[in-house]
PDB file of C-alpha atoms in Angstrom:
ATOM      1  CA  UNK A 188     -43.048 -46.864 -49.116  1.00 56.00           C
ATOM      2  CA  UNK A 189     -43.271 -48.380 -45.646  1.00 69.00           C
ATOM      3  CA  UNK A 190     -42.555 -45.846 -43.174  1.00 90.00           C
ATOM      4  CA  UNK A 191     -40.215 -46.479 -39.203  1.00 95.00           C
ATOM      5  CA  UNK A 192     -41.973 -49.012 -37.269  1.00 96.00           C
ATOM      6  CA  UNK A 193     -41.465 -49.920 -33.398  1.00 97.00           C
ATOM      7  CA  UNK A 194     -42.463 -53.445 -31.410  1.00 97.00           C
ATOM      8  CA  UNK A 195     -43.802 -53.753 -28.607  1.00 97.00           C
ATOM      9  CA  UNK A 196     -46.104 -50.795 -28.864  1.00 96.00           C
ATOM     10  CA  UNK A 197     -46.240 -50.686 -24.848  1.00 96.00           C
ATOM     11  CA  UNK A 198     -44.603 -53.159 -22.218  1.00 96.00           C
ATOM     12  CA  UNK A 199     -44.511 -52.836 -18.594  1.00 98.00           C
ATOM     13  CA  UNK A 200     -41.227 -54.320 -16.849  1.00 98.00           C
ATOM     14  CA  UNK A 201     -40.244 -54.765 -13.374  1.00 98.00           C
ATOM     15  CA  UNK A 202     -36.992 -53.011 -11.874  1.00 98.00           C
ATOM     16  CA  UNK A 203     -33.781 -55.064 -13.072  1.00 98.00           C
ATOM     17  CA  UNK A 204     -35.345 -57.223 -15.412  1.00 98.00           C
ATOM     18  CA  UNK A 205     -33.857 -57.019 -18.797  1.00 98.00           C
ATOM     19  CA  UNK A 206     -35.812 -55.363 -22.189  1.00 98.00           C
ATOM     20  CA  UNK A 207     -35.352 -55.372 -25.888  1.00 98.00           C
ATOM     21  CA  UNK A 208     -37.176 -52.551 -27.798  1.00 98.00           C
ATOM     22  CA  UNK A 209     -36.795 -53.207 -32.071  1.00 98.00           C
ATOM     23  CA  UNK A 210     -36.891 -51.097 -34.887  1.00 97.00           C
ATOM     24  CA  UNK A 211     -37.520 -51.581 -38.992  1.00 96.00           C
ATOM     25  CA  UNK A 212     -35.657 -48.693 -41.010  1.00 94.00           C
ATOM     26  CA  UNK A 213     -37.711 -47.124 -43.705  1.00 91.00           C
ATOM     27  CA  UNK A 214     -36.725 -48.130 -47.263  1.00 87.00           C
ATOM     28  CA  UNK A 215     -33.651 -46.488 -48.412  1.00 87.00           C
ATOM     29  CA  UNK A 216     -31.980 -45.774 -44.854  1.00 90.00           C
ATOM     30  CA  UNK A 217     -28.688 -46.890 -43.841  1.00 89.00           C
ATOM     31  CA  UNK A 218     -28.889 -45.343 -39.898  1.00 90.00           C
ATOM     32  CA  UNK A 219     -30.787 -46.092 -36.859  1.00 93.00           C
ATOM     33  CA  UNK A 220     -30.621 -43.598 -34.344  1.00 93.00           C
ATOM     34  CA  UNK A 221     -33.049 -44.042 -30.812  1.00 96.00           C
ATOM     35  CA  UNK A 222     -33.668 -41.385 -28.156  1.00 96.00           C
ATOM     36  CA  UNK A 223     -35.414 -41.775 -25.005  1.00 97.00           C
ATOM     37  CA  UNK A 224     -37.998 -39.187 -24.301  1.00 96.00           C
ATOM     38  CA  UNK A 225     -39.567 -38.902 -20.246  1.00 94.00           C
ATOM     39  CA  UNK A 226     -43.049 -36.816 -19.762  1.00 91.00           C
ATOM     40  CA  UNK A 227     -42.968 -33.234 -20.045  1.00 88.00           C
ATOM     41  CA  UNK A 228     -39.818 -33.693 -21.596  1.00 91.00           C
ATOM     42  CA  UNK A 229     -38.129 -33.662 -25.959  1.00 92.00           C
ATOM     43  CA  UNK A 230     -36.429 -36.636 -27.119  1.00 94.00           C
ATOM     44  CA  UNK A 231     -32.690 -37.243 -25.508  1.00 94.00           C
ATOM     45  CA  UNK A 232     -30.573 -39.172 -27.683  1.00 93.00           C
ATOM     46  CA  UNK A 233     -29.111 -42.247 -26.676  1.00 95.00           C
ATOM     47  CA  UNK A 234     -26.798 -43.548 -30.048  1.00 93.00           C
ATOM     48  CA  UNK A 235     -27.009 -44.227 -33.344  1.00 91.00           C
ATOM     49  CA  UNK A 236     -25.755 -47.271 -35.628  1.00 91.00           C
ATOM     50  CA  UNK A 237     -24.613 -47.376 -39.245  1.00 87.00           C
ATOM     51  CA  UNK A 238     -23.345 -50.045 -41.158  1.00 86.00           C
ATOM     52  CA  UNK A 239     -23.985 -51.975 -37.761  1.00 90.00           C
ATOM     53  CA  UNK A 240     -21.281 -49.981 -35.845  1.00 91.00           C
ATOM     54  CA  UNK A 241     -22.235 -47.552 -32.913  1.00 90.00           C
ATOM     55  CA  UNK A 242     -21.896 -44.256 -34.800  1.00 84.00           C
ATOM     56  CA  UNK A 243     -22.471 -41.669 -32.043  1.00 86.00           C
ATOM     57  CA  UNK A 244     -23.805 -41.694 -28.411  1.00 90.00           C
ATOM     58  CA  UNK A 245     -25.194 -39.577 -25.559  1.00 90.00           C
ATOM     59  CA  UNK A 246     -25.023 -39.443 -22.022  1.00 94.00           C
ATOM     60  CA  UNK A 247     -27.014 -42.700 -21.460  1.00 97.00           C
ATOM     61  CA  UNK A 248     -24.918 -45.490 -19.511  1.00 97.00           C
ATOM     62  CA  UNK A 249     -23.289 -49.182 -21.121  1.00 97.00           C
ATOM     63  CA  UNK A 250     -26.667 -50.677 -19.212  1.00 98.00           C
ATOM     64  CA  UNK A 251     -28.018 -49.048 -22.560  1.00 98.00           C
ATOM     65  CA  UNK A 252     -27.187 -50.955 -25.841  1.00 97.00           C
ATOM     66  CA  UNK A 253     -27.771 -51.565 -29.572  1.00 96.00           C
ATOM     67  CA  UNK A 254     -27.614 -53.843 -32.390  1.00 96.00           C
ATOM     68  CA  UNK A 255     -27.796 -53.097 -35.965  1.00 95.00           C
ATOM     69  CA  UNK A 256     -28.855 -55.605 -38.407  1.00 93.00           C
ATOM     70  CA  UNK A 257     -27.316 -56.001 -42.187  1.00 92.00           C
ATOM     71  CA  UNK A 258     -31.242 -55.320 -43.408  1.00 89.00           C
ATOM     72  CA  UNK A 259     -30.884 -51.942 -41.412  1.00 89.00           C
ATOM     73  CA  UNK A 260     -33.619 -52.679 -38.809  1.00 93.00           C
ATOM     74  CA  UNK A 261     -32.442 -52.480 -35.083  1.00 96.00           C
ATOM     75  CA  UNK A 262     -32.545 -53.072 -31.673  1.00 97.00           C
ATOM     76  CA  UNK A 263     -32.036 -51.213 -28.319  1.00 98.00           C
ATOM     77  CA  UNK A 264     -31.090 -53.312 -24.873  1.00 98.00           C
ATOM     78  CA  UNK A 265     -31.399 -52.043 -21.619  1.00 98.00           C
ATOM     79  CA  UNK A 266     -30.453 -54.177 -18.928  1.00 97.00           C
ATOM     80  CA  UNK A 267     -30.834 -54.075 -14.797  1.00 98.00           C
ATOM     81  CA  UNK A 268     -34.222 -51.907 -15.598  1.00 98.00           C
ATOM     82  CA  UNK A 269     -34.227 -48.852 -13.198  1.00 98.00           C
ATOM     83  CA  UNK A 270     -37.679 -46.611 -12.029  1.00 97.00           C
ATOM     84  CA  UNK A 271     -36.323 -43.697 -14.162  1.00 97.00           C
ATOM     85  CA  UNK A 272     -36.197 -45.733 -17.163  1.00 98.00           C
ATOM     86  CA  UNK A 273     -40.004 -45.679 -18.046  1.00 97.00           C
ATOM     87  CA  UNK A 274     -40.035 -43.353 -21.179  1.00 97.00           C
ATOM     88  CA  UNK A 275     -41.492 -42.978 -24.701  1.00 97.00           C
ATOM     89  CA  UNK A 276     -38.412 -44.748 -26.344  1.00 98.00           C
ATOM     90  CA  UNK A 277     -38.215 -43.682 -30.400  1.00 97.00           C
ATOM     91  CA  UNK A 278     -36.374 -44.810 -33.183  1.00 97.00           C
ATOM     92  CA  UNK A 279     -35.504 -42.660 -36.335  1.00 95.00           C
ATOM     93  CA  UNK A 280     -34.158 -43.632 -39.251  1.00 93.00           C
ATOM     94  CA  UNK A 281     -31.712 -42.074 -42.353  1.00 89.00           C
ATOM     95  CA  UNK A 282     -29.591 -41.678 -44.835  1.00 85.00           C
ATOM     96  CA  UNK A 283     -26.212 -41.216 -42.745  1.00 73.00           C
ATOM     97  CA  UNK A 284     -25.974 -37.489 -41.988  1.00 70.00           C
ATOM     98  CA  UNK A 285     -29.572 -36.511 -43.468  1.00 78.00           C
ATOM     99  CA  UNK A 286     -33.043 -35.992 -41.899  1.00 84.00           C
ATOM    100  CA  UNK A 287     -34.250 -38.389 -39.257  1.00 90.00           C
ATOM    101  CA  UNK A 288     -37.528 -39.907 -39.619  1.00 93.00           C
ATOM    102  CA  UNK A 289     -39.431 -40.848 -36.873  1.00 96.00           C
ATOM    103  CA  UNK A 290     -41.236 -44.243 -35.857  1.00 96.00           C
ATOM    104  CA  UNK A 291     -44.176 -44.327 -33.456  1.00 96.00           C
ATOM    105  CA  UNK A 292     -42.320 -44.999 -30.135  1.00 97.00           C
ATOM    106  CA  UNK A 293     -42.433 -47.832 -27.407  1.00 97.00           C
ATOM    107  CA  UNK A 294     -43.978 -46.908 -23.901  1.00 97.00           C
ATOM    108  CA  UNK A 295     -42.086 -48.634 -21.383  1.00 98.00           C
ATOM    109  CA  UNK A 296     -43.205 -48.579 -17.440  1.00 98.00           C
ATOM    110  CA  UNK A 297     -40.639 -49.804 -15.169  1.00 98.00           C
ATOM    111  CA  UNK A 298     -42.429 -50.901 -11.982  1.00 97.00           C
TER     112      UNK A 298
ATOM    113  CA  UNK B  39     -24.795 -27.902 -32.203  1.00 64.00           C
ATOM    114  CA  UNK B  40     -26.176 -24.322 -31.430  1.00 64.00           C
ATOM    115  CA  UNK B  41     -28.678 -23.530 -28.909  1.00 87.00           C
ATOM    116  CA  UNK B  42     -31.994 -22.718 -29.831  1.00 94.00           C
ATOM    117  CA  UNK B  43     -34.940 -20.578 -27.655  1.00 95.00           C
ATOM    118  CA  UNK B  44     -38.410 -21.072 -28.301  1.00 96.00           C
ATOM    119  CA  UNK B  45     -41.528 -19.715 -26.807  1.00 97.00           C
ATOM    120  CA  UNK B  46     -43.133 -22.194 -24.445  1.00 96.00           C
ATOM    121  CA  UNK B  47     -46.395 -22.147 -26.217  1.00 97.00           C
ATOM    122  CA  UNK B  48     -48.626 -19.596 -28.646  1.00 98.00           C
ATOM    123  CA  UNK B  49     -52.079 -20.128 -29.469  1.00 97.00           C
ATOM    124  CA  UNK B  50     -53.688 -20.029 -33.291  1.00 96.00           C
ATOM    125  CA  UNK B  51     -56.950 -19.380 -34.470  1.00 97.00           C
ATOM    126  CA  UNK B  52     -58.209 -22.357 -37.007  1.00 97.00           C
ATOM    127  CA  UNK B  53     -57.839 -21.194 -40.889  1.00 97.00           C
ATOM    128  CA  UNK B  54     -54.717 -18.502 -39.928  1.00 97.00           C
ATOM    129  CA  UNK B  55     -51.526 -18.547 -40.375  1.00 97.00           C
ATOM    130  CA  UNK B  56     -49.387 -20.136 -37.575  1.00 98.00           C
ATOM    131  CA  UNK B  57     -45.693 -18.074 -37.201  1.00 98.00           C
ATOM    132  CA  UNK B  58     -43.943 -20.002 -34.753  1.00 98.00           C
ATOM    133  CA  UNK B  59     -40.452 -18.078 -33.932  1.00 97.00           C
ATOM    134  CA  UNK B  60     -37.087 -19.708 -33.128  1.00 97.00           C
ATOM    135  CA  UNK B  61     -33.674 -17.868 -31.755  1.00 96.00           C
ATOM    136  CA  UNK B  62     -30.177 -19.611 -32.750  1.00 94.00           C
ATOM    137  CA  UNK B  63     -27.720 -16.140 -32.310  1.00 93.00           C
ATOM    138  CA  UNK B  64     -24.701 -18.892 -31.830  1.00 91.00           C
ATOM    139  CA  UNK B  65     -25.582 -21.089 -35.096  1.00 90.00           C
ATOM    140  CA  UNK B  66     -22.573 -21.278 -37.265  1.00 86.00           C
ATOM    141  CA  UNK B  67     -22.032 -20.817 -40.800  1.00 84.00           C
ATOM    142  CA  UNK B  68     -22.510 -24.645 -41.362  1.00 83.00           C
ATOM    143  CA  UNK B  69     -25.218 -25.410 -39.437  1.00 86.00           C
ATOM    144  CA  UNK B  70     -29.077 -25.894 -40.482  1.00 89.00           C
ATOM    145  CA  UNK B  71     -31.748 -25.188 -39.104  1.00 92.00           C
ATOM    146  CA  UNK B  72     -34.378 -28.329 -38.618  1.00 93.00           C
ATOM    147  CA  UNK B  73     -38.097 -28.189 -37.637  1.00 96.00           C
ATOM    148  CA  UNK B  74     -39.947 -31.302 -35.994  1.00 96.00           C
ATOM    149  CA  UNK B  75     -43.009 -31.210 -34.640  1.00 97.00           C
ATOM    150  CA  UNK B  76     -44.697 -33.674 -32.270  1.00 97.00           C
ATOM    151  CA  UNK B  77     -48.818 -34.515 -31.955  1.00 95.00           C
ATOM    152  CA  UNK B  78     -49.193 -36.073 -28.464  1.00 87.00           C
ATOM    153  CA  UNK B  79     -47.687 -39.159 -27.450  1.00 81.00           C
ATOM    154  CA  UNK B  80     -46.605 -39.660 -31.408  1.00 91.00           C
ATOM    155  CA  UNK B  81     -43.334 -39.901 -32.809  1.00 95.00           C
ATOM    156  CA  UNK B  82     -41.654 -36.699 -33.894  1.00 96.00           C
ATOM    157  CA  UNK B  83     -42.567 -35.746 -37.762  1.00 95.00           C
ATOM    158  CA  UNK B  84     -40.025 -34.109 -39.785  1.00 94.00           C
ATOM    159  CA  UNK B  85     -41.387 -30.732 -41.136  1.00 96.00           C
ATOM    160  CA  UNK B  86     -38.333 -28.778 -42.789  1.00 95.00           C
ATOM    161  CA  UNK B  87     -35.003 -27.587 -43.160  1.00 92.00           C
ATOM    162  CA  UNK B  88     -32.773 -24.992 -44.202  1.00 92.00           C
ATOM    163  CA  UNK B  89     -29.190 -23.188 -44.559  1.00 90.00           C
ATOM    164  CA  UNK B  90     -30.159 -19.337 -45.266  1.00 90.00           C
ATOM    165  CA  UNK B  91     -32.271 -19.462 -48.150  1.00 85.00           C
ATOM    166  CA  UNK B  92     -36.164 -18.985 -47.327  1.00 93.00           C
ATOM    167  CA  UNK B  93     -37.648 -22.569 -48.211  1.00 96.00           C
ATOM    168  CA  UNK B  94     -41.097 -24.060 -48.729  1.00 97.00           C
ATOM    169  CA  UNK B  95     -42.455 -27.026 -49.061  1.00 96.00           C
ATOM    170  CA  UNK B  96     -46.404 -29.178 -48.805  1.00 95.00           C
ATOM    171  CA  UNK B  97     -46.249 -28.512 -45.200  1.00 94.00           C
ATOM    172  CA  UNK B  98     -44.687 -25.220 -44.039  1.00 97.00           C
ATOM    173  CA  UNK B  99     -42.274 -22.310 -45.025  1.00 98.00           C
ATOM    174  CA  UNK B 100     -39.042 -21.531 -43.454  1.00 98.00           C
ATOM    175  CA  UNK B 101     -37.700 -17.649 -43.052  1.00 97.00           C
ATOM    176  CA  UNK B 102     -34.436 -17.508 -42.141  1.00 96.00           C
ATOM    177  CA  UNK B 103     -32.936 -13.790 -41.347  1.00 96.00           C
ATOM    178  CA  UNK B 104     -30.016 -12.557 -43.290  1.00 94.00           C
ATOM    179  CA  UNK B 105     -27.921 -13.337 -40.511  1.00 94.00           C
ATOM    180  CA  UNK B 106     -29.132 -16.138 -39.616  1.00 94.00           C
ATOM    181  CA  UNK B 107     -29.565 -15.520 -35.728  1.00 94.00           C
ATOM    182  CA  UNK B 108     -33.448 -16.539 -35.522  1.00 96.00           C
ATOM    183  CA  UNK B 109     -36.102 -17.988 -38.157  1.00 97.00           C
ATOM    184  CA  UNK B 110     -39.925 -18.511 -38.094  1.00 98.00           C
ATOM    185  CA  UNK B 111     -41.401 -21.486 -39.739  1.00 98.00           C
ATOM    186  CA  UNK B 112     -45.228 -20.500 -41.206  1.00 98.00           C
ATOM    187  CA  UNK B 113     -48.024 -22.786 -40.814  1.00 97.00           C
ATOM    188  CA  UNK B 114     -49.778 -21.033 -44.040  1.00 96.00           C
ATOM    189  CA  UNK B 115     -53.567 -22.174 -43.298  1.00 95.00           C
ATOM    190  CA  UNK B 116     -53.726 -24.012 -39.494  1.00 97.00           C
ATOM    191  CA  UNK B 117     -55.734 -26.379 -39.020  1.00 97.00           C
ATOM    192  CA  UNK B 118     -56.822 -28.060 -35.155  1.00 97.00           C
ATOM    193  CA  UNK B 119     -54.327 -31.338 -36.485  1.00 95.00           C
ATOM    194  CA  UNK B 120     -51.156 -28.864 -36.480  1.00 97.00           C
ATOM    195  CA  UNK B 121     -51.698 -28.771 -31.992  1.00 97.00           C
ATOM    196  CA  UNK B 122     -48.316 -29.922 -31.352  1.00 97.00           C
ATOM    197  CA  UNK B 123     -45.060 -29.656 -29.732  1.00 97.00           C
ATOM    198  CA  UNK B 124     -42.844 -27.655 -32.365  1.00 98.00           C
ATOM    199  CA  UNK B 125     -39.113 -28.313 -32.109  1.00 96.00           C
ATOM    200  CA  UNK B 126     -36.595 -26.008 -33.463  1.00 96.00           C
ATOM    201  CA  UNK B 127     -33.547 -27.347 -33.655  1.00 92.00           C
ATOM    202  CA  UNK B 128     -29.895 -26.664 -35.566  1.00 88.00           C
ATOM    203  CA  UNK B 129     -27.024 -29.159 -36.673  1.00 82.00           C
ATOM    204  CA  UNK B 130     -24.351 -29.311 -39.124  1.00 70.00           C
ATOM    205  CA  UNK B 131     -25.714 -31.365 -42.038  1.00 63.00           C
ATOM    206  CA  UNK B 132     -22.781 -33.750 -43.196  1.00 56.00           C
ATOM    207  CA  UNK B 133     -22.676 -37.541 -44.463  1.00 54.00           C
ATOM    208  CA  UNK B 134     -21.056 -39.790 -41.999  1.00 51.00           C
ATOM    209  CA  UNK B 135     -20.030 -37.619 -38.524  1.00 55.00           C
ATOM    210  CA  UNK B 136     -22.620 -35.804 -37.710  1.00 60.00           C
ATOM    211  CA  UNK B 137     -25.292 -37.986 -35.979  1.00 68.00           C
ATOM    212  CA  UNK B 138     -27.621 -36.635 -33.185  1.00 81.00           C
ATOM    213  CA  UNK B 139     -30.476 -34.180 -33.216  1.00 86.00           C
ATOM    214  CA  UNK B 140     -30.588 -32.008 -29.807  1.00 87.00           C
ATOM    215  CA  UNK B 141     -34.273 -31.537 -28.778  1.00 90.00           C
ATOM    216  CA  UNK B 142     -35.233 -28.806 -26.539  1.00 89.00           C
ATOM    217  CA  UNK B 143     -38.815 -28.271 -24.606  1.00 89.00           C
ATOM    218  CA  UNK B 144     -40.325 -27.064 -28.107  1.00 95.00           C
ATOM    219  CA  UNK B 145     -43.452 -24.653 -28.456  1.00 97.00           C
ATOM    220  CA  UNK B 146     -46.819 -25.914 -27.807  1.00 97.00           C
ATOM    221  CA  UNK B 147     -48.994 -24.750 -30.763  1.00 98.00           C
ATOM    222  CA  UNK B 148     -52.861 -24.991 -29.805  1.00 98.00           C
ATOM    223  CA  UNK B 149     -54.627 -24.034 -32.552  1.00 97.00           C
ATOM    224  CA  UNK B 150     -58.078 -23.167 -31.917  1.00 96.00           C
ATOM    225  CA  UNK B 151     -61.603 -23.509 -33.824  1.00 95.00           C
TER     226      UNK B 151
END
């Protein structure tokens, strides 16, 4: 059984440019959720998508968005990159409603 | 979803058990309780979760108090690959609605040799 995995592993960015983080569900999982974790800091989550619909979101801003594909895997947008926005972004997958399971993250500088 | 208070960190010598405590005096009657823990820079790994009945499983136990204001997950036999972050963390477990787990600063766990 293939487990959550994240691309890029790490990217640096400049502020305002434009990123796209993606995500591969692990077998069986209908929901993508991704949280945004700073040093020092636990995970903060940002939304969540099932059956390709925005199921749920925090207090992160429209700059922030998502895409869910019909094979389950995902992908999180941020546009107009700001300083603040370099983070350990993660993905977790599920069943809707059930235990989230983790992927390995994306380390994203902002310069 | 309820608050939950954790110590900030708690050390562990290699081989002993590792009782890591967690307070949740506001969780309601539908809400679990979750554990995650994270190893440094990883992603979070699920661990265990439960309603009010004790549970167990390959990697930990959960006690849950009778009324269900606090619980202590056991780490029967540490070892120095449990130092992590430990996350306690509660949420109404239900198909559909329910959709965001609500991570506080965890407890470090250092276990040493």
């Amino acid at each position: 059984e293939t487990g959550v995995t994240q691309s890029p592993t790490h990217l640096i960015k400049t502020r305002g440019q434009q990123v796209t983080l993606r995500c591969s569900s692990q077998s069986g999982h209908n929901t993508v959720s991704w949280y945004q974790q700073a040093l020092g800091q636990g995970p903060q989550f940002i939304f969540q998508y099932y059956r390709e619909e925005e199921n749920g979101r925090g207090n992160f801003p429209p700059r922030f968005s998502g895409l869910q594909f019909p094979n389950y895997s995902s992908e999180l947008n941020v546009n107009a990159l700001e300083l603040d926005d370099s983070a350990l972004y993660l993905c977790a997958s599920s069943r809707v409603g059930y235990e989230q399971f983790f992927g390995p993250g994306t380390r994203l500088t902002v310069l | 979803d309820a608050k939950t208070t954790q110590p900030t960190s708690m050390d562990c010598a290699e081989g002993r058990a590792a009782n890591l405590p967690c307070n949740h005096s506001t969780i309601s009657g539908n809400e679990y309780v979750y554990w995650y823990r994270q190893i440094h820079s990883q992603g979070p790994q699920y661990i265990i979760h439960g309603l009010k009945n004790n549970e167990t499983n390959e990697m930990a136990s959960l006690i849950i108090t009778e009324d269900r204001k606090s619980s202590t997950l056991i780490l029967p036999h540490a070892t120095l690959r449990d130092t992590a972050v430990y996350y306690c963390i509660v949420r109404v477990e239900r198909g559909g609605s329910n959709y965001k787990l609500t991570f506080g600063k965890g407890t470090l766990l250092t276990v040493n040799p």
